[in-house]
């Protein structure tokens, strides 16, 4: 949001960002239209577009058709003029990729995470991964350090985005990992850190379904269950950094123990590993099912995808597991819809690919629970961003260019 008073250099940077942002979203555009869309004068736009051309960020295209008089020259974003690095910190691996200004991937590499014993060990793997991709961009892609805008990190668990610290990474059993401080010290470049689901929501807003609007819930259902709450384009972090932890709302009082220490959390019903675990337990308990056959007789190898294959083959146990996951998730989402009244609910993560067995009960339950006013305009839709955490993490860096905060 533009401050009411700002120094001249700050105003100039805000105006440059406003012009860049309009060109990114709607370009190529002639200068007259950029002036109309930004509310800046034609003279200011001409002057600042000149700056952006000199910096290589935008370029002039061939003139369009004229309706008489001089033909307007469209100005377009030059996506390869800069690059960003995005990082998806998973449970078993770190995925590092570089993208251009449209978040189009240029290179991606995966670095396995062995058993972690200390924050320093994790930070070394993370830093080395970023360095490997950075060196590739410099030596193979021919980019320069000046063209690097920084690195964004999407990290699972509880993250203090302002401090750039992972407060608690339950899957690593690590606390207080100073990610930004360490990487900034090593690379002398801007570093942005946020929770992985909030990163996904950032990517979805800029590069996903155009129907998301500025008020939406992004729900990730994969190895865990989490949400990001976007209100007027801003993602809520909460007082302690844990806003959106819907995976740990209790849906079965006195239910199964959860990794968080409580019992009966949504995650114990709806996450991919929970769906697989429940399927295996039911089979071992004697319930007839196609799951063992689909798994080739090896119940230890069963994943949520195995359960999905069994559901597709008509297995009623497998279908009931997705039905329970979708229903419980829909119930929690419906309550959130009543509290927040968003335009849309966007669902990503591996389990969201489970088709009608998951989607039908989910959408039905959201509609049942949501009040009529909030439900009437609500859209529930799948995420369209692939490699969502990495692209979302890259988007956090792109924000610093297109919509900087002062
Ligand atoms: Zn829990």
Short mmCIF file of C-alpha atoms and ligand atoms in Angstrom, two decimals:
data_model
loop_
_atom_site.label_atom_id
_atom_site.label_comp_id
_atom_site.label_asym_id
_atom_site.label_seq_id
_atom_site.Cartn_x
_atom_site.Cartn_y
_atom_site.Cartn_z
CA UNK A 1 0.00 0.00 0.00
CA UNK A 2 1.35 3.43 -0.90
CA UNK A 3 2.20 5.56 2.13
CA UNK A 4 0.58 8.99 2.36
CA UNK A 5 3.94 10.70 2.62
CA UNK A 6 7.17 9.39 1.16
CA UNK A 7 10.58 10.76 0.33
CA UNK A 8 11.35 11.55 -3.33
CA UNK A 9 13.58 8.47 -3.90
CA UNK A 10 10.96 6.26 -2.24
CA UNK A 11 8.22 7.78 -4.43
CA UNK A 12 10.33 7.13 -7.50
CA UNK A 13 10.88 3.48 -6.53
CA UNK A 14 7.17 3.04 -5.82
CA UNK A 15 6.27 4.57 -9.19
CA UNK A 16 8.83 2.39 -11.00
CA UNK A 17 7.37 -0.67 -9.26
CA UNK A 18 3.81 0.40 -10.17
CA UNK A 19 4.79 0.73 -13.85
CA UNK A 20 6.63 -2.60 -13.83
CA UNK A 21 3.70 -4.27 -12.14
CA UNK A 22 1.21 -3.01 -14.74
CA UNK A 23 3.50 -4.14 -17.57
CA UNK A 24 3.95 -7.56 -15.93
CA UNK A 25 0.21 -8.08 -15.50
CA UNK A 26 -1.17 -6.51 -18.68
CA UNK A 27 1.79 -5.83 -20.99
CA UNK A 28 2.93 -5.19 -23.61
CA UNK A 29 1.36 -1.75 -23.24
CA UNK A 30 1.99 1.63 -24.88
CA UNK A 31 3.08 4.44 -22.54
CA UNK A 32 -0.31 6.20 -22.76
CA UNK A 33 -2.05 3.13 -21.43
CA UNK A 34 0.54 2.65 -18.67
CA UNK A 35 -0.22 6.24 -17.62
CA UNK A 36 -3.96 5.54 -17.57
CA UNK A 37 -3.59 2.34 -15.57
CA UNK A 38 -1.14 3.72 -12.99
CA UNK A 39 -2.68 7.17 -12.66
CA UNK A 40 0.75 8.72 -13.32
CA UNK A 41 1.24 11.56 -15.81
CA UNK A 42 2.37 10.74 -19.35
CA UNK A 43 5.60 12.70 -18.74
CA UNK A 44 6.42 10.72 -15.57
CA UNK A 45 5.71 7.42 -17.34
CA UNK A 46 7.91 8.38 -20.32
CA UNK A 47 10.71 9.35 -17.96
CA UNK A 48 10.48 6.24 -15.76
CA UNK A 49 10.02 3.81 -18.67
CA UNK A 50 13.27 5.30 -20.00
CA UNK A 51 14.92 4.32 -16.68
CA UNK A 52 13.49 0.80 -16.88
CA UNK A 53 14.70 0.36 -20.48
CA UNK A 54 18.18 1.55 -19.43
CA UNK A 55 18.16 -1.04 -16.63
CA UNK A 56 17.10 -3.71 -19.13
CA UNK A 57 13.95 -4.58 -17.16
CA UNK A 58 11.58 -3.67 -20.01
CA UNK A 59 11.95 -3.38 -23.76
CA UNK A 60 10.13 -1.72 -26.63
CA UNK A 61 8.33 -3.96 -29.09
CA UNK A 62 7.45 -3.26 -32.71
CA UNK A 63 4.79 -0.53 -33.04
CA UNK A 64 1.17 -1.66 -33.30
CA UNK A 65 -1.42 -0.53 -35.84
CA UNK A 66 -2.12 3.18 -35.80
CA UNK A 67 -5.54 4.76 -35.85
CA UNK A 68 -3.94 7.86 -37.34
CA UNK A 69 -0.93 9.82 -36.12
CA UNK A 70 2.15 8.17 -34.58
CA UNK A 71 1.91 4.46 -34.01
CA UNK A 72 2.08 3.55 -30.29
CA UNK A 73 5.15 1.56 -29.23
CA UNK A 74 4.25 -1.24 -26.78
CA UNK A 75 6.54 -1.72 -23.79
CA UNK A 76 7.04 -5.30 -22.58
CA UNK A 77 8.68 -6.95 -19.58
CA UNK A 78 12.10 -8.43 -20.32
CA UNK A 79 11.70 -11.60 -18.25
CA UNK A 80 15.29 -12.79 -18.55
CA UNK A 81 16.76 -9.46 -17.44
CA UNK A 82 16.88 -10.70 -13.84
CA UNK A 83 16.53 -14.02 -12.04
CA UNK A 84 15.47 -15.23 -8.62
CA UNK A 85 16.13 -18.44 -6.71
CA UNK A 86 13.30 -20.30 -4.98
CA UNK A 87 13.73 -23.11 -2.45
CA UNK A 88 11.24 -25.75 -1.36
CA UNK A 89 12.38 -27.29 1.91
CA UNK A 90 10.64 -30.66 2.07
CA UNK A 91 10.90 -33.43 4.62
CA UNK A 92 13.34 -35.62 2.69
CA UNK A 93 14.90 -33.16 0.26
CA UNK A 94 15.58 -29.53 -0.58
CA UNK A 95 14.51 -28.44 -4.06
CA UNK A 96 16.28 -25.36 -5.40
CA UNK A 97 15.39 -23.64 -8.66
CA UNK A 98 16.03 -20.43 -10.55
CA UNK A 99 13.26 -18.64 -12.42
CA UNK A 100 12.88 -15.57 -14.59
CA UNK A 101 10.66 -12.57 -13.79
CA UNK A 102 7.55 -14.51 -14.89
CA UNK A 103 8.44 -17.32 -12.46
CA UNK A 104 9.22 -19.57 -15.43
CA UNK A 105 11.72 -22.22 -14.29
CA UNK A 106 15.23 -22.03 -15.76
CA UNK A 107 16.97 -24.74 -13.74
CA UNK A 108 16.02 -27.02 -10.85
CA UNK A 109 18.08 -29.28 -8.62
CA UNK A 110 17.24 -31.60 -5.74
CA UNK A 111 19.45 -32.08 -2.68
CA UNK A 112 18.65 -34.99 -0.34
CA UNK A 113 18.36 -34.37 3.39
CA UNK A 114 19.93 -37.11 5.45
CA UNK A 115 19.16 -37.44 9.14
CA UNK A 116 19.57 -33.93 10.52
CA UNK A 117 21.10 -33.39 13.92
CA UNK A 118 21.60 -29.63 14.09
CA UNK A 119 20.43 -26.37 12.52
CA UNK A 120 23.99 -25.78 11.24
CA UNK A 121 23.97 -29.06 9.33
CA UNK A 122 20.67 -28.14 7.67
CA UNK A 123 21.83 -24.59 6.90
CA UNK A 124 25.00 -25.93 5.23
CA UNK A 125 22.96 -28.21 2.90
CA UNK A 126 20.56 -25.34 2.16
CA UNK A 127 23.37 -22.86 1.46
CA UNK A 128 25.29 -25.33 -0.72
CA UNK A 129 22.11 -26.02 -2.72
CA UNK A 130 21.53 -22.31 -3.34
CA UNK A 131 25.20 -21.90 -4.28
CA UNK A 132 25.06 -24.78 -6.79
CA UNK A 133 22.09 -23.25 -8.62
CA UNK A 134 23.59 -19.76 -8.42
CA UNK A 135 26.87 -20.97 -9.95
CA UNK A 136 24.89 -22.67 -12.73
CA UNK A 137 23.11 -19.39 -13.50
CA UNK A 138 26.42 -17.51 -13.63
CA UNK A 139 28.52 -20.02 -15.57
CA UNK A 140 26.02 -21.87 -17.77
CA UNK A 141 23.18 -19.35 -18.24
CA UNK A 142 25.57 -16.41 -18.56
CA UNK A 143 23.83 -14.25 -15.96
CA UNK A 144 25.71 -11.88 -13.63
CA UNK A 145 25.45 -11.45 -9.87
CA UNK A 146 23.86 -8.02 -10.45
CA UNK A 147 20.95 -9.77 -12.15
CA UNK A 148 20.20 -11.91 -9.10
CA UNK A 149 17.33 -10.44 -7.08
CA UNK A 150 17.67 -12.81 -4.13
CA UNK A 151 16.46 -16.10 -2.73
CA UNK A 152 13.07 -17.11 -1.29
CA UNK A 153 12.62 -20.12 0.97
CA UNK A 154 9.38 -22.00 1.58
CA UNK A 155 9.89 -23.94 4.80
CA UNK A 156 7.52 -26.41 6.44
CA UNK A 157 6.55 -25.90 10.07
CA UNK A 158 6.23 -22.69 12.05
CA UNK A 159 8.11 -19.77 10.51
CA UNK A 160 8.64 -16.21 11.70
CA UNK A 161 8.67 -14.54 8.27
CA UNK A 162 9.66 -11.15 9.63
CA UNK A 163 12.75 -12.50 11.38
CA UNK A 164 13.41 -15.06 8.63
CA UNK A 165 13.64 -17.82 11.23
CA UNK A 166 12.19 -21.32 11.25
CA UNK A 167 10.80 -21.43 14.78
CA UNK A 168 9.94 -25.12 14.72
CA UNK A 169 10.47 -27.69 11.98
CA UNK A 170 8.65 -30.73 13.44
CA UNK A 171 9.82 -33.12 10.72
CA UNK A 172 13.45 -32.29 11.48
CA UNK A 173 12.92 -31.98 15.23
CA UNK A 174 14.79 -28.66 15.03
CA UNK A 175 14.01 -25.30 16.65
CA UNK A 176 15.04 -21.71 15.90
CA UNK A 177 16.93 -22.04 12.62
CA UNK A 178 18.27 -18.59 11.60
CA UNK A 179 17.78 -19.06 7.84
CA UNK A 180 17.81 -15.45 6.65
CA UNK A 181 20.69 -14.36 8.85
CA UNK A 182 22.86 -17.28 7.73
CA UNK A 183 22.14 -17.05 4.00
CA UNK A 184 22.39 -13.25 3.94
CA UNK A 185 25.79 -13.49 5.58
CA UNK A 186 26.93 -16.09 3.04
CA UNK A 187 25.52 -14.57 -0.17
CA UNK A 188 25.17 -10.84 0.62
CA UNK A 189 21.81 -10.93 -1.20
CA UNK A 190 18.19 -10.41 -0.09
CA UNK A 191 16.69 -13.50 1.57
CA UNK A 192 12.95 -14.07 2.11
CA UNK A 193 11.65 -16.88 4.30
CA UNK A 194 8.10 -18.02 4.93
CA UNK A 195 6.07 -21.08 5.74
CA UNK A 196 5.68 -23.35 2.67
CA UNK A 197 1.90 -23.02 2.44
CA UNK A 198 2.06 -19.23 2.63
CA UNK A 199 4.71 -19.34 -0.12
CA UNK A 200 2.36 -21.50 -2.24
CA UNK A 201 -0.41 -18.94 -1.74
CA UNK A 202 1.92 -16.15 -2.95
CA UNK A 203 2.65 -18.14 -6.13
CA UNK A 204 -1.02 -18.96 -6.62
CA UNK A 205 -2.02 -15.30 -6.35
CA UNK A 206 0.39 -14.12 -9.06
CA UNK A 207 0.80 -17.15 -11.29
CA UNK A 208 -2.19 -19.42 -10.61
CA UNK A 209 -5.90 -19.33 -11.35
CA UNK A 210 -6.98 -15.82 -12.32
CA UNK A 211 -10.18 -16.40 -10.34
CA UNK A 212 -8.41 -16.42 -6.96
CA UNK A 213 -9.12 -12.75 -6.27
CA UNK A 214 -7.47 -10.96 -3.37
CA UNK A 215 -9.37 -12.74 -0.58
CA UNK A 216 -8.84 -16.47 -0.67
CA UNK A 217 -7.85 -19.51 1.34
CA UNK A 218 -5.09 -21.70 0.02
CA UNK A 219 -5.21 -25.21 1.48
CA UNK A 220 -2.38 -27.69 1.02
CA UNK A 221 -3.20 -31.38 1.52
CA UNK A 222 -0.12 -33.49 1.08
CA UNK A 223 2.32 -34.93 3.61
CA UNK A 224 0.68 -32.50 6.03
CA UNK A 225 -2.37 -30.26 6.00
CA UNK A 226 -2.04 -26.49 6.22
CA UNK A 227 -3.64 -23.31 4.95
CA UNK A 228 -2.74 -19.75 4.09
CA UNK A 229 -5.28 -17.01 4.67
CA UNK A 230 -5.02 -14.18 2.13
CA UNK A 231 -6.98 -11.05 3.01
CA UNK A 232 -6.90 -8.11 0.58
CA UNK A 233 -3.79 -9.54 -1.01
CA UNK A 234 -1.90 -9.89 2.27
CA UNK A 235 -1.18 -13.28 3.81
CA UNK A 236 -1.94 -13.46 7.51
CA UNK A 237 0.89 -14.74 9.67
CA UNK A 238 -0.73 -14.34 13.08
CA UNK A 239 0.76 -13.25 16.40
CA UNK A 240 3.12 -16.23 16.63
CA UNK A 241 3.58 -17.15 12.95
CA UNK A 242 1.13 -20.05 13.11
CA UNK A 243 -1.92 -18.60 11.33
CA UNK A 244 -3.43 -21.18 8.98
CA UNK A 245 -2.37 -24.31 10.89
CA UNK A 246 -5.73 -25.94 10.14
CA UNK A 247 -4.13 -29.39 10.06
CA UNK A 248 -4.15 -29.24 13.84
CA UNK A 249 -7.78 -28.37 14.41
CA UNK A 250 -9.31 -31.27 16.31
CA UNK A 251 -11.86 -33.19 14.23
CA UNK A 252 -11.99 -36.42 16.28
CA UNK A 253 -11.88 -35.69 20.02
CA UNK A 254 -9.73 -38.40 21.64
CA UNK A 255 -8.78 -39.60 18.15
CA UNK A 256 -5.38 -40.75 16.99
CA UNK A 257 -2.23 -39.08 18.33
CA UNK A 258 -0.80 -36.36 16.08
CA UNK A 259 2.84 -35.30 15.60
CA UNK A 260 1.95 -32.00 17.31
CA UNK A 261 1.21 -33.78 20.60
CA UNK A 262 -2.58 -33.46 20.46
CA UNK A 263 -5.13 -36.10 19.50
CA UNK A 264 -7.57 -36.33 16.59
CA UNK A 265 -6.17 -33.47 14.49
CA UNK A 266 -7.43 -33.01 10.91
CA UNK A 267 -3.97 -34.09 9.74
CA UNK A 268 -4.50 -37.55 11.30
CA UNK A 269 -7.45 -38.07 8.92
CA UNK A 270 -6.72 -36.07 5.77
CA UNK A 271 -2.96 -36.03 5.10
CA UNK A 272 -1.55 -38.45 2.51
CA UNK A 273 0.39 -40.55 5.06
CA UNK A 274 -2.68 -40.73 7.35
CA UNK A 275 -4.90 -41.97 4.51
CA UNK A 276 -2.30 -44.64 3.69
CA UNK A 277 -1.86 -45.63 7.35
CA UNK A 278 -5.60 -45.99 7.91
CA UNK A 279 -5.92 -48.10 4.78
CA UNK A 280 -3.15 -50.48 5.85
CA UNK A 281 -4.58 -50.78 9.38
CA UNK A 282 -8.04 -51.61 8.03
CA UNK A 283 -6.61 -54.28 5.72
CA UNK A 284 -4.55 -55.78 8.56
CA UNK A 285 -7.74 -55.73 10.65
CA UNK A 286 -9.38 -58.02 8.09
CA UNK A 287 -11.46 -55.62 5.99
CA UNK A 288 -11.65 -56.92 2.40
CA UNK A 289 -10.00 -54.56 -0.06
CA UNK A 290 -8.10 -54.30 -3.34
CA UNK A 291 -5.33 -52.36 -1.58
CA UNK A 292 -2.99 -55.39 -1.03
CA UNK A 293 -3.35 -56.39 -4.68
CA UNK A 294 -2.65 -52.86 -5.95
CA UNK A 295 0.39 -52.71 -3.63
CA UNK A 296 1.72 -55.96 -5.08
CA UNK A 297 1.29 -57.66 -1.70
CA UNK A 298 3.67 -55.25 0.06
CA UNK A 299 1.58 -53.31 2.58
CA UNK A 300 4.66 -51.40 3.79
CA UNK A 301 4.86 -49.72 0.38
CA UNK A 302 1.30 -48.33 0.49
CA UNK A 303 1.00 -44.57 -0.06
CA UNK A 304 -2.00 -42.31 -0.60
CA UNK A 305 -1.45 -42.89 -4.32
CA UNK A 306 -1.90 -46.66 -3.81
CA UNK A 307 -5.18 -45.93 -2.04
CA UNK A 308 -6.18 -43.68 -4.94
CA UNK A 309 -5.46 -46.47 -7.45
CA UNK A 310 -7.58 -48.87 -5.39
CA UNK A 311 -10.39 -46.27 -5.20
CA UNK A 312 -10.26 -45.87 -9.00
CA UNK A 313 -10.54 -49.67 -9.35
CA UNK A 314 -13.78 -49.58 -7.34
CA UNK A 315 -12.49 -50.45 -3.86
CA UNK A 316 -15.01 -49.32 -1.26
CA UNK A 317 -12.52 -49.13 1.65
CA UNK A 318 -10.23 -46.84 -0.38
CA UNK A 319 -13.17 -44.67 -1.42
CA UNK A 320 -14.37 -44.41 2.18
CA UNK A 321 -10.92 -43.18 3.28
CA UNK A 322 -10.95 -40.34 0.74
CA UNK A 323 -14.56 -39.66 1.63
CA UNK A 324 -13.63 -39.25 5.31
CA UNK A 325 -10.62 -37.06 4.43
CA UNK A 326 -12.68 -34.85 2.09
CA UNK A 327 -15.58 -34.56 4.53
CA UNK A 328 -13.43 -33.61 7.53
CA UNK A 329 -11.43 -31.15 5.45
CA UNK A 330 -14.62 -29.68 3.98
CA UNK A 331 -16.01 -29.27 7.46
CA UNK A 332 -12.96 -27.33 8.67
CA UNK A 333 -12.85 -25.23 5.48
CA UNK A 334 -16.56 -24.45 5.79
CA UNK A 335 -16.03 -23.06 9.31
CA UNK A 336 -13.17 -20.92 8.01
CA UNK A 337 -15.35 -19.66 5.16
CA UNK A 338 -17.90 -18.52 7.72
CA UNK A 339 -15.20 -16.71 9.69
CA UNK A 340 -13.45 -15.06 6.73
CA UNK A 341 -15.90 -14.91 3.78
CA UNK A 342 -13.25 -15.40 1.03
CA UNK A 343 -13.81 -15.21 -2.76
CA UNK A 344 -12.29 -18.63 -3.31
CA UNK A 345 -10.79 -21.70 -1.70
CA UNK A 346 -7.87 -23.12 -3.68
CA UNK A 347 -6.69 -26.61 -2.86
CA UNK A 348 -3.26 -27.96 -3.71
CA UNK A 349 -0.95 -30.76 -2.61
CA UNK A 350 -0.79 -34.43 -3.62
CA UNK A 351 -4.09 -35.53 -2.05
CA UNK A 352 -5.97 -32.86 -4.04
CA UNK A 353 -5.20 -34.99 -7.12
CA UNK A 354 -7.42 -37.81 -5.81
CA UNK A 355 -10.34 -36.90 -8.07
CA UNK A 356 -14.01 -37.17 -7.23
CA UNK A 357 -13.52 -39.53 -4.26
CA UNK A 358 -11.95 -36.62 -2.41
CA UNK A 359 -13.41 -33.56 -4.14
CA UNK A 360 -17.07 -34.49 -4.13
CA UNK A 361 -17.44 -34.94 -0.33
CA UNK A 362 -15.16 -31.95 0.27
CA UNK A 363 -17.12 -29.48 -1.86
CA UNK A 364 -20.44 -30.88 -0.64
CA UNK A 365 -19.44 -30.40 3.01
CA UNK A 366 -18.10 -26.88 2.43
CA UNK A 367 -21.47 -25.98 0.87
CA UNK A 368 -23.36 -27.56 3.80
CA UNK A 369 -21.34 -25.75 6.46
CA UNK A 370 -20.88 -22.32 4.84
CA UNK A 371 -23.59 -19.75 5.55
CA UNK A 372 -25.66 -18.84 2.51
CA UNK A 373 -24.20 -15.36 2.02
CA UNK A 374 -20.58 -16.53 2.12
CA UNK A 375 -21.28 -19.70 0.13
CA UNK A 376 -23.24 -18.06 -2.69
CA UNK A 377 -20.23 -16.51 -4.44
CA UNK A 378 -17.58 -18.93 -3.17
CA UNK A 379 -15.49 -20.89 -5.66
CA UNK A 380 -13.67 -24.05 -4.59
CA UNK A 381 -10.99 -24.98 -7.09
CA UNK A 382 -7.76 -26.92 -7.52
CA UNK A 383 -4.39 -25.18 -7.60
CA UNK A 384 -2.97 -24.71 -11.09
CA UNK A 385 0.66 -23.99 -10.12
CA UNK A 386 3.02 -26.93 -10.50
CA UNK A 387 6.02 -27.11 -8.17
CA UNK A 388 3.98 -24.75 -6.01
CA UNK A 389 6.33 -24.24 -3.05
CA UNK A 390 9.38 -23.51 -5.21
CA UNK A 391 7.46 -21.13 -7.50
CA UNK A 392 5.83 -19.53 -4.45
CA UNK A 393 9.22 -19.04 -2.79
CA UNK A 394 10.49 -17.41 -6.00
CA UNK A 395 7.39 -15.19 -6.01
CA UNK A 396 8.29 -13.86 -2.55
CA UNK A 397 11.49 -12.45 -4.09
CA UNK A 398 9.61 -11.07 -7.11
CA UNK A 399 7.39 -9.13 -4.68
CA UNK A 400 10.46 -7.09 -3.74
CA UNK A 401 10.75 -5.86 -7.34
CA UNK A 402 7.10 -5.46 -8.36
CA UNK A 403 5.43 -4.54 -5.06
CA UNK A 404 8.12 -3.46 -2.60
CA UNK A 405 7.26 -2.52 0.97
CA UNK A 406 8.91 0.40 2.74
ZN1 LIG B 1 -1.86 -32.01 15.38
#
